[in-house]
CSV table of C-alpha atoms and ligand atoms in Angstrom, one decimal:
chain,number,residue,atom,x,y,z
A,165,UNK,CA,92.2,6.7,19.5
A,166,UNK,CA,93.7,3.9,17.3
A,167,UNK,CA,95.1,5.2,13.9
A,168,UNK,CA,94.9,3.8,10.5
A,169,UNK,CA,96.3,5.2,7.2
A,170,UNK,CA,97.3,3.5,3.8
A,171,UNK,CA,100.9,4.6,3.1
A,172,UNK,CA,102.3,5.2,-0.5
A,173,UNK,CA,104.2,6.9,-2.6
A,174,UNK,CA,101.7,9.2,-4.3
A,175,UNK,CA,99.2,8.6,-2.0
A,176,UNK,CA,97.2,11.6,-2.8
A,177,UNK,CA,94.7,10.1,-5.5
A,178,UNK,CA,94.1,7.0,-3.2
A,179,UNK,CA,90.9,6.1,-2.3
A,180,UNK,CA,90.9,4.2,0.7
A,181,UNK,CA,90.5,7.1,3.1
A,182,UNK,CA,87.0,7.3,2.3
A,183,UNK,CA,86.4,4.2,1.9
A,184,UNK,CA,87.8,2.5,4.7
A,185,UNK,CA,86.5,6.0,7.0
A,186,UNK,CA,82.9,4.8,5.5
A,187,UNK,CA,83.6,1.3,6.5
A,188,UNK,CA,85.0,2.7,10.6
A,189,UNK,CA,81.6,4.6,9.8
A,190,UNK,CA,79.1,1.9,9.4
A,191,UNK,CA,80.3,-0.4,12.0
A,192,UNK,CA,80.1,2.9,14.3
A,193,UNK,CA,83.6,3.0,15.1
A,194,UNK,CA,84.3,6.8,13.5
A,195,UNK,CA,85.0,8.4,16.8
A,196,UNK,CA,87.0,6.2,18.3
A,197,UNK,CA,89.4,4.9,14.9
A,198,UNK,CA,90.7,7.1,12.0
A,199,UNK,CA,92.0,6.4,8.7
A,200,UNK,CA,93.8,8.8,6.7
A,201,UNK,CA,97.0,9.0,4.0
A,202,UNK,CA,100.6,9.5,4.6
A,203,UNK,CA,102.4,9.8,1.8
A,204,UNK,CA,106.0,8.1,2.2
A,205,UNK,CA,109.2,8.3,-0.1
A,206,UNK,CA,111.2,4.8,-0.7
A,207,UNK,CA,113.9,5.8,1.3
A,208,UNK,CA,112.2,6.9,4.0
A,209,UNK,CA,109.5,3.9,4.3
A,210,UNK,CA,111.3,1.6,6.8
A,211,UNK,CA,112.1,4.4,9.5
A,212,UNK,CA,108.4,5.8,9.0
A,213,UNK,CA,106.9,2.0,9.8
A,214,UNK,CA,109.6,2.0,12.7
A,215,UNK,CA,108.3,4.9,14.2
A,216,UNK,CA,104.6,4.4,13.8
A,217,UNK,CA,104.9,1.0,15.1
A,218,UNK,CA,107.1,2.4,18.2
A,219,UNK,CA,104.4,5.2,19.0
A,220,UNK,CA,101.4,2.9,19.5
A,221,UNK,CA,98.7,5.5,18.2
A,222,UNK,CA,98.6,3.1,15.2
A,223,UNK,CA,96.6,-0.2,14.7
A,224,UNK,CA,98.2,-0.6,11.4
A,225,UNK,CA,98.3,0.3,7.9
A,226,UNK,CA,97.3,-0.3,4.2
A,227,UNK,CA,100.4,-0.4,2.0
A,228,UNK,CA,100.2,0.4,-1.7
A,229,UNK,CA,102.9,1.0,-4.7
A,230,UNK,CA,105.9,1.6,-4.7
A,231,UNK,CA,106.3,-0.1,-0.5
A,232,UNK,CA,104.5,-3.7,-1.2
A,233,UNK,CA,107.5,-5.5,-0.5
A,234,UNK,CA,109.4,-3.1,1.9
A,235,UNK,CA,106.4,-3.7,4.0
A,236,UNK,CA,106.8,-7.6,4.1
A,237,UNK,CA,110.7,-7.4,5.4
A,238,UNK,CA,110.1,-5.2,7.8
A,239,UNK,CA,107.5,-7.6,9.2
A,240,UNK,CA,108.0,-9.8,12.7
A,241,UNK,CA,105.5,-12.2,11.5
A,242,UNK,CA,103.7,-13.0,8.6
A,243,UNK,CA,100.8,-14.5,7.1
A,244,UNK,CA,101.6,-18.1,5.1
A,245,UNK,CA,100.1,-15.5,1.8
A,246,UNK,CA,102.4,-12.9,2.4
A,247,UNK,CA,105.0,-14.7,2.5
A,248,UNK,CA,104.4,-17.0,-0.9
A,249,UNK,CA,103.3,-13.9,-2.5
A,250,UNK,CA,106.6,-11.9,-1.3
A,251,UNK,CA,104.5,-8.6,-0.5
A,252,UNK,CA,102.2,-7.3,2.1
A,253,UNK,CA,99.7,-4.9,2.0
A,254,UNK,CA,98.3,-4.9,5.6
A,255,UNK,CA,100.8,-3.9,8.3
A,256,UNK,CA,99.4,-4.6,11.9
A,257,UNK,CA,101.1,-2.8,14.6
A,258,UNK,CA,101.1,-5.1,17.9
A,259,UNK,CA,102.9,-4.2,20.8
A,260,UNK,CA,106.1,-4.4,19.8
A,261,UNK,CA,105.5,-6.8,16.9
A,262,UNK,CA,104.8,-5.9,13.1
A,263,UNK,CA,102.6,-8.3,11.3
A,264,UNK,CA,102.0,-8.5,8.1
A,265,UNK,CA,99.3,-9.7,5.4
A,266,UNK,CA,98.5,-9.8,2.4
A,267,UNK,CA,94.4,-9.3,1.5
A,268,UNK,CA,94.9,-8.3,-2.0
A,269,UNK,CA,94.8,-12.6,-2.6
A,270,UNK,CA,91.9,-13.2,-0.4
A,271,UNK,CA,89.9,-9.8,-2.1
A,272,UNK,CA,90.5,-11.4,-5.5
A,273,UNK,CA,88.9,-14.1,-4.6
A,274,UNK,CA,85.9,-12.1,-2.8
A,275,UNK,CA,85.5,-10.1,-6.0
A,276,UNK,CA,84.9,-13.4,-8.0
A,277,UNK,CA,80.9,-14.0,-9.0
A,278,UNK,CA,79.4,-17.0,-7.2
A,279,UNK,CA,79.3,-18.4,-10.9
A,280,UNK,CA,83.1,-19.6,-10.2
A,281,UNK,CA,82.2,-21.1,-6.8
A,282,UNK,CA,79.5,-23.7,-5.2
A,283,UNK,CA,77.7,-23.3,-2.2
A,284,UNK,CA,79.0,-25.2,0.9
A,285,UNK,CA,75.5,-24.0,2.4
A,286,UNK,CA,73.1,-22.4,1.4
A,287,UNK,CA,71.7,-19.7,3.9
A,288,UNK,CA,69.6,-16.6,3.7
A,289,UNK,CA,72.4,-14.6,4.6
A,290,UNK,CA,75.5,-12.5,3.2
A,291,UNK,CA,77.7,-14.5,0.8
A,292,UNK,CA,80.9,-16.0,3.1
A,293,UNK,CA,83.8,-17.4,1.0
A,294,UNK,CA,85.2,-20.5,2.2
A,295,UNK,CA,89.2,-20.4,2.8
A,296,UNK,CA,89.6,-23.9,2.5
A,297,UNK,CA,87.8,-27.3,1.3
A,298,UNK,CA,84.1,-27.3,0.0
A,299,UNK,CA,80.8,-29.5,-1.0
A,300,UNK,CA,82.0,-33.0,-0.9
A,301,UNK,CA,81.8,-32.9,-4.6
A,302,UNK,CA,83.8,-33.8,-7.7
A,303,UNK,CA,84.4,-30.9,-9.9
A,304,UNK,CA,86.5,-30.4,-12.9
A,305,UNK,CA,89.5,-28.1,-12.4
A,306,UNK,CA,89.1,-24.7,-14.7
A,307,UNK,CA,91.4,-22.5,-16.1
A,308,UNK,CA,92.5,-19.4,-15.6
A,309,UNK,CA,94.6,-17.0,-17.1
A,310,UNK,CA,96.9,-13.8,-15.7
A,311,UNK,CA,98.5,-11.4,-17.2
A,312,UNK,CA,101.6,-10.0,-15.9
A,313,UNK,CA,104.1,-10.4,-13.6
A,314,UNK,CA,104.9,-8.1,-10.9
A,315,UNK,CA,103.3,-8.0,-7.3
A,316,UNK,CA,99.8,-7.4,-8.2
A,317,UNK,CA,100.3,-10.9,-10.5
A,318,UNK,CA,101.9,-12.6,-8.1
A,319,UNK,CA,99.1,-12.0,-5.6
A,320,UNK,CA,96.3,-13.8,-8.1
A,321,UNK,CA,98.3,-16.4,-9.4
A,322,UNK,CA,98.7,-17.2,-5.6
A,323,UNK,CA,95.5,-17.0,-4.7
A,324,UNK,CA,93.7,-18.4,-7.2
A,325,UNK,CA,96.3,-21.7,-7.4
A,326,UNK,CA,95.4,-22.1,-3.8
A,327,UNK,CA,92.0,-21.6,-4.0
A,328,UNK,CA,92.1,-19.4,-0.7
A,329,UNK,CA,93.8,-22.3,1.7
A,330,UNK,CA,95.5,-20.6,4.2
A,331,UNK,CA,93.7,-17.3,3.3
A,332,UNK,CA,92.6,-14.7,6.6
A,333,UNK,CA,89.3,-16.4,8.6
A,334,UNK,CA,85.6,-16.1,6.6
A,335,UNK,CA,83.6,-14.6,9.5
A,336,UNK,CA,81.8,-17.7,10.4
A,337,UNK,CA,78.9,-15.6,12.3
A,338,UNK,CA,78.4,-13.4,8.8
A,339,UNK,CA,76.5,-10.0,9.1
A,340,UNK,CA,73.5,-9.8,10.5
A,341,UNK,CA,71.1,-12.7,12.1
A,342,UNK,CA,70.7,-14.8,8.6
A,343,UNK,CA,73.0,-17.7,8.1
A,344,UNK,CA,75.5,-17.0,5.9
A,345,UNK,CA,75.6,-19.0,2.3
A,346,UNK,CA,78.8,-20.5,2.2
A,347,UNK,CA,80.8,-20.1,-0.9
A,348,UNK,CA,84.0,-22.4,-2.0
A,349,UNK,CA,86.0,-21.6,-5.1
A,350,UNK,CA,87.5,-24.3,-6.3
A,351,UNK,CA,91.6,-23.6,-6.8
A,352,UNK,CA,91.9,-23.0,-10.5
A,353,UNK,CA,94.8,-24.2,-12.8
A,354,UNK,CA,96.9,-21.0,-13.3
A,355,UNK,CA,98.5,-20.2,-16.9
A,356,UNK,CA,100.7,-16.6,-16.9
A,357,UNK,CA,101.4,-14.4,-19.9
A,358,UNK,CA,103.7,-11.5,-19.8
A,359,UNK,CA,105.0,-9.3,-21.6
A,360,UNK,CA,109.0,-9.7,-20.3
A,361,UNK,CA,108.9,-13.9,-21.1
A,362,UNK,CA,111.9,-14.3,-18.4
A,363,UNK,CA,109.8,-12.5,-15.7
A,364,UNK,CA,106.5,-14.6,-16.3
A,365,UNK,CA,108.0,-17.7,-16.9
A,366,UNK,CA,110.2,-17.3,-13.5
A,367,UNK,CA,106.6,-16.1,-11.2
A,368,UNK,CA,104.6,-19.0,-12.8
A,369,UNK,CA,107.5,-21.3,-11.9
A,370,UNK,CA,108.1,-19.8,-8.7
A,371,UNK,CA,104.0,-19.9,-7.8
A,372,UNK,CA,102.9,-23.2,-9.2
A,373,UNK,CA,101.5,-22.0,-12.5
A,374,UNK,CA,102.4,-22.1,-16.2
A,375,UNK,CA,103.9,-19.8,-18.7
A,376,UNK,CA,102.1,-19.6,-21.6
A,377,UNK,CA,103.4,-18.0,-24.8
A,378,UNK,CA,100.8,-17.4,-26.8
A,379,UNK,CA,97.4,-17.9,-24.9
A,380,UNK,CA,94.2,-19.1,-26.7
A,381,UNK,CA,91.6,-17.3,-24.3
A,382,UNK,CA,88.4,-19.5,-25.3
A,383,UNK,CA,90.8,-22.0,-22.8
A,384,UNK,CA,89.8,-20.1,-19.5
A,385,UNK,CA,86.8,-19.8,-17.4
A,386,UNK,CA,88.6,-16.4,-15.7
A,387,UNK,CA,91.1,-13.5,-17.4
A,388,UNK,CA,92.7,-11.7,-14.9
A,389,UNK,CA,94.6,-8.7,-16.0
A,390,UNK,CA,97.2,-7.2,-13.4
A,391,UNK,CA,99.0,-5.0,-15.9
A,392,UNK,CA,99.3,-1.6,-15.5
A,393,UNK,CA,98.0,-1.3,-19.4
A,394,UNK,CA,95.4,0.9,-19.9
A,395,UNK,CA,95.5,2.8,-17.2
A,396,UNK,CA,97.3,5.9,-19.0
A,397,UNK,CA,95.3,5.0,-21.8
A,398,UNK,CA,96.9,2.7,-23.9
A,399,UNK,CA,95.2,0.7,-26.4
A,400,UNK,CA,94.7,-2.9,-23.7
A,401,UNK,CA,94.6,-4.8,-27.3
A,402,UNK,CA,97.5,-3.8,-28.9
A,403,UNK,CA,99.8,-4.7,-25.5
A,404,UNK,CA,98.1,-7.7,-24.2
A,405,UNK,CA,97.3,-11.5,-25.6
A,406,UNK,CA,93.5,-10.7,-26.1
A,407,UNK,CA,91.3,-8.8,-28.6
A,408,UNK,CA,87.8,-7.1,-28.4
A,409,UNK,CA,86.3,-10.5,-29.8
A,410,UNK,CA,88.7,-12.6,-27.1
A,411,UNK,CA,85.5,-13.0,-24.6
A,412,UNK,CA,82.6,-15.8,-24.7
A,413,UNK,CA,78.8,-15.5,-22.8
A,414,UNK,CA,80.4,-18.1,-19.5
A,415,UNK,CA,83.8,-16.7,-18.8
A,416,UNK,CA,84.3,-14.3,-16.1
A,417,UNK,CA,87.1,-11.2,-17.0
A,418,UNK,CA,89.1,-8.7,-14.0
A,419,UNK,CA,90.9,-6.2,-14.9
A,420,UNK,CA,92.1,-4.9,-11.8
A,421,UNK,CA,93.3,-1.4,-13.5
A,422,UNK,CA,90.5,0.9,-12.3
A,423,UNK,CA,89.7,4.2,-14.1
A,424,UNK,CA,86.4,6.3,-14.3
A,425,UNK,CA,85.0,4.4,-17.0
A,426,UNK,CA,84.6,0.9,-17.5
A,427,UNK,CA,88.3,-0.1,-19.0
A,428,UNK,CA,88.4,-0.6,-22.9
A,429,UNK,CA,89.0,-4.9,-21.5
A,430,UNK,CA,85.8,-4.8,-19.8
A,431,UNK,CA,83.7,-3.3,-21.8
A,432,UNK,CA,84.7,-6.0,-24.6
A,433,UNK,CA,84.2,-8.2,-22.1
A,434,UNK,CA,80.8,-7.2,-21.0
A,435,UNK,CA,79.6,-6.8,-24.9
A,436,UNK,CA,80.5,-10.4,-25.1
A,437,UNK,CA,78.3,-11.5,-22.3
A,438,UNK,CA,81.1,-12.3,-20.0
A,439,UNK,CA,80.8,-11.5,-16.4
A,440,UNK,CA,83.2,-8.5,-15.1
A,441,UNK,CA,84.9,-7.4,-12.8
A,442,UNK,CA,86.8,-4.2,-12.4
A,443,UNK,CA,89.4,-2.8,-9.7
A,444,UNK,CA,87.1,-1.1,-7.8
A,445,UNK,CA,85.2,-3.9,-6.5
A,446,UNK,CA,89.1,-5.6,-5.8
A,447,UNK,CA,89.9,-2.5,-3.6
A,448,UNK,CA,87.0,-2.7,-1.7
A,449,UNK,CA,87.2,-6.4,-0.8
A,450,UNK,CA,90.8,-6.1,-0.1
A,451,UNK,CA,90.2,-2.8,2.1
A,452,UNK,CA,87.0,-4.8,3.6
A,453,UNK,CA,89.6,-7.8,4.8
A,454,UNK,CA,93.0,-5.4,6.4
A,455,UNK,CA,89.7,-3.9,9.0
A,456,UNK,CA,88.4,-6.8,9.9
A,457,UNK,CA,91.7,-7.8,10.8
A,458,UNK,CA,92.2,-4.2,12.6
A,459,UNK,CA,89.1,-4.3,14.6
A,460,UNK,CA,87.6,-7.7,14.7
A,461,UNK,CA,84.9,-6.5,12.9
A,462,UNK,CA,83.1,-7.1,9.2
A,463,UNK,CA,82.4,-4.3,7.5
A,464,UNK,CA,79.9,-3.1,5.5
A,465,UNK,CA,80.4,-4.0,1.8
A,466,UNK,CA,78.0,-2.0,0.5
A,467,UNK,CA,79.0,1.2,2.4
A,468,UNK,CA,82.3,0.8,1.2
A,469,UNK,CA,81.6,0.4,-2.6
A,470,UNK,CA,79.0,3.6,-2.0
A,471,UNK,CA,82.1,5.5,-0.4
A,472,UNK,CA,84.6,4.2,-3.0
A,473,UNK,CA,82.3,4.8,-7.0
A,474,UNK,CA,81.0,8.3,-5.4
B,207,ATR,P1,102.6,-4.3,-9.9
B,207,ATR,O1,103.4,-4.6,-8.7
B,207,ATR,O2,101.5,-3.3,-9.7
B,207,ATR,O3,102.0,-5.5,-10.5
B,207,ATR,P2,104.9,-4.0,-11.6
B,207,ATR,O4,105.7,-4.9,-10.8
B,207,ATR,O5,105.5,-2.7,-12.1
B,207,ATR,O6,103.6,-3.6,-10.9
B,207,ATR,O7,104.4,-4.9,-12.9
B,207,ATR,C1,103.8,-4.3,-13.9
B,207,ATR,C2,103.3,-5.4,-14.9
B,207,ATR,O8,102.6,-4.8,-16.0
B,207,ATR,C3,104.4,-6.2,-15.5
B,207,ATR,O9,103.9,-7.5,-15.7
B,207,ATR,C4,104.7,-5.5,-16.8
B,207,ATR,O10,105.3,-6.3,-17.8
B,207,ATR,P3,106.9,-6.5,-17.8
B,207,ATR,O11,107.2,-7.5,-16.8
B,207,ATR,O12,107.1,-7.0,-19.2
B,207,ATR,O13,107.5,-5.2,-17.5
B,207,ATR,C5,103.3,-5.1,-17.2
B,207,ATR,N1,103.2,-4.0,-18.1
B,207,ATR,C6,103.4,-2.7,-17.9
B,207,ATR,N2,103.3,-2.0,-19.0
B,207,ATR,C7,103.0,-2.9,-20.0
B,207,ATR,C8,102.7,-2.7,-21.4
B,207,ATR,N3,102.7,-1.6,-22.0
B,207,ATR,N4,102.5,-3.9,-22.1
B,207,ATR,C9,102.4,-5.1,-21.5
B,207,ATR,N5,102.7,-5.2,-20.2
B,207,ATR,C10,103.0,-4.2,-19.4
């Protein structure tokens, strides 16, 4: 019975136990795989992983705060994203071999509305996201714009600079009979604001993007926001570049903080007319990428944003 647990350190609120148990669900693998929570201090992470990977009841992990990085150097192998990125949050267990990934790039990406993208083809079928190349057609490079600095930055800004090259396999096959509709987007220009100017100025250097002072958000066609503000409540406008009248009808805005109600950002955002985006729908496309790596399988969106906004 192959085991499956996201590790952290709390772990208690997370929620991809049911999530991920309604994605094994779906796909009708509940009584043969399990996913739970092990909640793991710093200094015990590495002898944990060690052990887990030695028993061989685990497929693998999700890895969340504080063991992002720990995860990656404890890795035998890992994916080209991981490794720009400097974190992992996918740990599979492989024989004797660790391999890690990271599907927080490649679920920022999924999360993106098909507004940022162009169809490669144009099925019947579930939306597939392109990792690589597109429509044989010129297009002018947009903007976008992230805020902050630490790992959760440094996954998007990679990401979206790359434009998912190198990102894990779209399911060519798609769910379902229906040809899939094939979506590309386009790598974007990256510009990062932080609030620590040495921090963001050394990322953006580091990831191929630009530090940017003081940010003039009419620039972008996408406002990430990777900070941890407004998560305990903070006022988002008093800590970050942007105001309530920062947002225009065409730009898309993701704030990946994810509370109960829509953040303070988003619903600026949305009053604006922009297209949003919260965390929620980031964790599930994340979580939707570490199975499918796991077991092979796609799982079902749907039943996993169902599990994941109950
Ligand atoms: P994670 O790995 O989840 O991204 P992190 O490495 O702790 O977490 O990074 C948190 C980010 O939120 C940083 O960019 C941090 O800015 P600093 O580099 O200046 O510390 C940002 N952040 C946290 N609290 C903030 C606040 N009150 N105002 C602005 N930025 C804040």
């Amino acid at each position: 019975m192959p085991g499956l647990a996201v590790i952290g350190h709390p772990v208690a609120h997370s929620r991809s136990p049911d999530m991920q148990t309604a994605a094994l669900s779906d796909l009708g693998l509940a009584g043969e795989w399990t996913y739970g929570a092990i909640d793991v201090a710093p200094e015990d992470f590495e002898a944990t992983i060690a052990e887990l990977s030695a028993a061989g009841e685990y497929a693998g992990v999700n890895i969340t705060v504080p063991h992002k990085e720990a995860a990656l150097t404890m890795a035998d192998e890992a994916s080209e994203g991981a490794r720009a990125i400097g974190a992992a949050n996918t740990l599979s267990f492989r024989e004797a071999l660790i391999v890690a990934d990271n599907t927080d790039a490649g679920g920022l990406l999924r999360s993106l509305p098909e507004s940022l993208g162009m169809f490669a083809a144009e099925g019947e079928g579930p939306v597939v996201l392109l990792d690589a190349g597109g429509p044989d057609a010129e297009i002018a490079t947009r903007r976008a714009l992230v805020l902050g600095a630490g790992g959760a930055a440094r996954a998007a800004i990679w990401a979206l600079a790359s434009g998912g090259e190198g990102l894990a396999e779209a399911d060519e096959e798609g769910r379902g009979d229906e040809a899939p509709r094939e979506l590309w987007i386009p790598a974007f220009e990256v510009d990062v604001w932080n609030r620590t100017t040495e921090r963001g100025a050394a990322v953006a250097a580091e990831l191929g993007a630009e530090f940017v002072a003081e940010p003039d958000p009419a620039d972008y066609a996408l406002i990430v926001n990777t900070t941890a503000v407004g998560l305990g409540g903070e006022d988002a406008f008093a800590h970050l570049p942007l105001t309530a009248d920062s947002f225009e009808p065409d730009q898309v805005v993701l704030d990946m903080v994810y509370t109960e109600e829509p953040s303070a950002l988003l619903a600026a955002a949305a009053a604006a007319g922009a297209t949003t985006v919260d965390g929620l729908e980031m964790l599930v496309q994340q979580g939707a990428l570490s199975m499918r790596i796991w077991t092979g399988e796609e799982p079902s969106i749907e039943a996993m944003r169902t599990a994941v906004r109950r």
